[in-house]
Coordinates of C-alpha atoms in Angstrom, one line a residue:
X1 CA -48.7 -108.6 108.7
X2 CA -45.5 -106.6 108.1
X3 CA -47.4 -103.3 107.9
X4 CA -45.0 -100.5 107.8
X5 CA -46.9 -98.7 110.5
X6 CA -45.8 -99.9 114.5
X7 CA -48.5 -100.7 116.3
X8 CA -50.9 -101.8 113.5
X9 CA -48.3 -104.3 111.8
X10 CA -50.0 -107.3 113.3
X11 CA -46.0 -108.4 113.5
X12 CA -45.2 -105.0 115.3
X13 CA -47.9 -106.3 118.2
X14 CA -47.0 -110.5 118.8
X15 CA -49.7 -112.2 117.0
X16 CA -48.5 -115.6 115.4
X17 CA -48.2 -115.0 111.9
X18 CA -50.7 -118.0 111.7
X19 CA -53.5 -116.8 114.1
X20 CA -53.3 -114.0 111.6
X21 CA -53.1 -115.3 108.4
X22 CA -56.3 -117.4 109.2
X23 CA -58.2 -114.2 109.9
X24 CA -56.5 -112.6 107.0
X25 CA -58.5 -115.4 105.3
X26 CA -62.2 -115.5 107.3
X27 CA -64.3 -112.7 106.1
X28 CA -64.4 -111.3 109.4
X29 CA -61.2 -109.5 109.0
X30 CA -61.8 -105.6 108.9
X31 CA -61.7 -105.7 104.9
X32 CA -64.0 -108.7 104.3
X33 CA -61.2 -110.8 104.0
X34 CA -58.9 -111.6 100.9
X35 CA -61.2 -113.5 99.4
X36 CA -63.7 -111.8 99.4
X37 CA -62.3 -108.5 98.7
X38 CA -60.6 -110.4 95.4
X39 CA -63.9 -111.9 94.2
X40 CA -65.6 -107.5 94.8
X41 CA -63.4 -106.4 93.0
X42 CA -63.0 -108.6 89.9
X43 CA -67.0 -108.9 89.5
X44 CA -66.4 -104.7 89.6
X45 CA -63.8 -105.2 86.6
X46 CA -66.5 -107.4 85.0
X47 CA -69.6 -105.4 85.3
X48 CA -67.7 -102.6 84.1
X49 CA -66.2 -104.2 81.1
X50 CA -68.9 -105.4 80.1
X51 CA -71.5 -101.9 80.6
X52 CA -68.8 -99.0 78.7
X53 CA -67.5 -98.4 75.3
X54 CA -63.7 -98.7 74.7
X55 CA -62.7 -96.0 75.2
X56 CA -64.9 -95.0 78.6
X57 CA -62.9 -98.2 80.3
X58 CA -61.5 -96.7 83.0
X59 CA -60.1 -100.3 85.4
X60 CA -57.5 -101.9 84.6
X61 CA -56.5 -105.5 85.9
X62 CA -53.1 -106.8 86.4
X63 CA -51.6 -109.2 88.9
X64 CA -48.0 -108.5 90.7
X65 CA -46.7 -112.0 89.3
X66 CA -47.7 -110.8 85.9
X67 CA -45.9 -107.3 86.2
X68 CA -43.0 -109.0 87.8
X69 CA -43.3 -111.8 85.1
X70 CA -43.6 -109.9 81.8
X71 CA -42.5 -106.3 83.0
X72 CA -42.2 -104.0 79.7
X73 CA -45.3 -105.6 78.6
X74 CA -47.4 -104.7 81.5
X75 CA -45.7 -101.4 82.1
X76 CA -47.3 -101.2 78.4
X77 CA -51.0 -102.1 78.8
X78 CA -50.3 -99.5 82.1
X79 CA -49.0 -96.7 79.9
X80 CA -51.7 -97.7 77.3
X81 CA -54.1 -97.6 79.7
X82 CA -53.4 -94.2 81.2
X83 CA -53.0 -92.5 77.8
X84 CA -49.0 -92.5 77.5
X85 CA -47.7 -92.9 74.3
X86 CA -44.6 -94.5 74.6
X87 CA -43.9 -94.0 70.6
X88 CA -42.3 -91.1 71.1
X89 CA -40.0 -92.5 73.6
X90 CA -38.8 -96.0 73.1
X91 CA -36.1 -96.0 75.8
X92 CA -39.2 -95.2 78.5
X93 CA -41.6 -98.6 79.1
X94 CA -37.6 -99.8 79.7
X95 CA -36.4 -97.1 82.2
X96 CA -39.4 -97.7 84.0
X97 CA -39.4 -100.8 84.6
X98 CA -35.7 -100.7 85.8
X99 CA -36.4 -97.9 88.0
X100 CA -39.4 -100.4 89.4
X101 CA -37.1 -103.2 90.2
X102 CA -37.5 -104.0 93.4
X103 CA -34.0 -104.2 94.6
X104 CA -34.5 -100.1 93.4
X105 CA -37.1 -99.3 94.6
X106 CA -36.0 -100.7 97.9
X107 CA -32.6 -98.7 97.7
X108 CA -34.5 -95.2 96.3
X109 CA -36.7 -95.7 100.4
X110 CA -34.0 -96.6 102.0
X111 CA -32.1 -92.6 100.8
X112 CA -35.4 -91.2 101.4
X113 CA -35.7 -92.2 104.7
X114 CA -31.3 -91.6 104.9
X115 CA -32.2 -88.2 104.1
X116 CA -34.7 -87.2 106.7
X117 CA -38.2 -88.6 104.9
X118 CA -40.2 -90.4 107.9
X119 CA -41.7 -93.6 106.8
X120 CA -41.1 -97.2 107.0
X121 CA -39.6 -100.0 104.5
X122 CA -40.4 -103.0 106.5
X123 CA -43.5 -104.0 104.2
X124 CA -40.4 -104.2 101.5
X125 CA -39.1 -107.9 101.7
X126 CA -38.0 -109.6 99.2
X127 CA -40.1 -108.9 96.0
X128 CA -40.2 -112.7 94.9
X129 CA -43.2 -113.7 93.0
X130 CA -44.6 -116.9 96.1
X131 CA -42.2 -115.8 98.9
X132 CA -45.1 -115.6 100.9
X133 CA -45.2 -119.2 100.8
X134 CA -41.9 -119.4 103.0
X135 CA -43.9 -117.3 106.1
X136 CA -46.3 -121.2 105.6
X137 CA -45.8 -124.3 107.9
X138 CA -47.9 -127.4 105.8
X139 CA -50.9 -127.4 107.4
X140 CA -51.7 -123.8 106.9
X141 CA -50.6 -123.8 103.8
X142 CA -52.9 -126.7 102.9
X143 CA -55.5 -124.8 104.9
X144 CA -55.1 -121.3 103.3
X145 CA -54.7 -123.3 99.3
X146 CA -57.7 -125.4 100.3
X147 CA -59.9 -122.6 101.3
X148 CA -59.0 -120.1 98.7
X149 CA -59.3 -122.5 95.8
X150 CA -63.0 -124.0 97.3
X151 CA -64.1 -120.0 97.7
X152 CA -63.2 -119.0 93.8
X153 CA -63.8 -122.4 92.6
X154 CA -67.5 -120.9 90.5
X155 CA -67.0 -117.4 91.3
X156 CA -66.1 -116.0 87.5
X157 CA -63.2 -115.3 87.5
X158 CA -59.4 -116.5 86.1
X159 CA -56.9 -116.3 88.6
X160 CA -53.3 -117.9 88.4
X161 CA -51.4 -117.0 91.4
X162 CA -47.8 -118.5 91.8
X163 CA -47.3 -119.9 94.9
X164 CA -43.4 -120.4 94.9
X165 CA -41.4 -123.7 93.7
X166 CA -42.3 -123.6 90.5
X167 CA -46.1 -124.0 91.4
X168 CA -49.1 -122.8 91.0
X169 CA -52.7 -122.5 91.8
X170 CA -54.9 -121.6 88.5
X171 CA -58.7 -121.2 88.7
X172 CA -60.3 -120.5 85.7
X173 CA -63.6 -118.5 85.1
X174 CA -65.9 -122.1 85.3
X175 CA -63.8 -122.7 89.1
X176 CA -62.0 -125.8 87.7

C-alpha cells in the first residue's frame, strides 16, 4: 500500500486502504494475492527440501517475525546458509544485527537521500511486528484474519504470524 514509487502506491493515488487490503487478499491481485503467493513459495520450498541432498539446498524460509524476535540466531542461520564462517570474527553477527536494526536502516537510507541518492523511504514506516494491524478497522481485521486462516488451513505449512497486541495466528501443517 505504501510502495515507495509515487504513482504505483495505492496510497499515493488515493485508493482507500480497505479496498486495497481486500484486493491484495484476493486472487485477482497481480501476484495472485498474498495467500496464493505464500502457499506457492512454501510448496516450492518444501519440494526443494525433499528433493535434494543437504549440500544442494539453496532455499531458506525465514519470517520477519523471526528476524525481529531472534536477530542473532536468524543472522547466524543466514550466514551459515550462504557459507559465511562467523567463527573467525566473533563480533560479526552482532555488528550485522546492529546495522540491521530498523532505526539504523532508516537513518542510513535518509542519509543516502540527503547525500543526493535518488529514491524513497516512505515504505520504511515503523519496523514493528504486527504494526499492520493498526491500519485495520475491526470488520476488515476479522475478514482478513478469517480469509487467511481458512485459505491456509490444510495447506501443509506451518505459520506463526504475530498480529500485534500480544496475539498470534498459528496454523500448523495439518491446518489447525
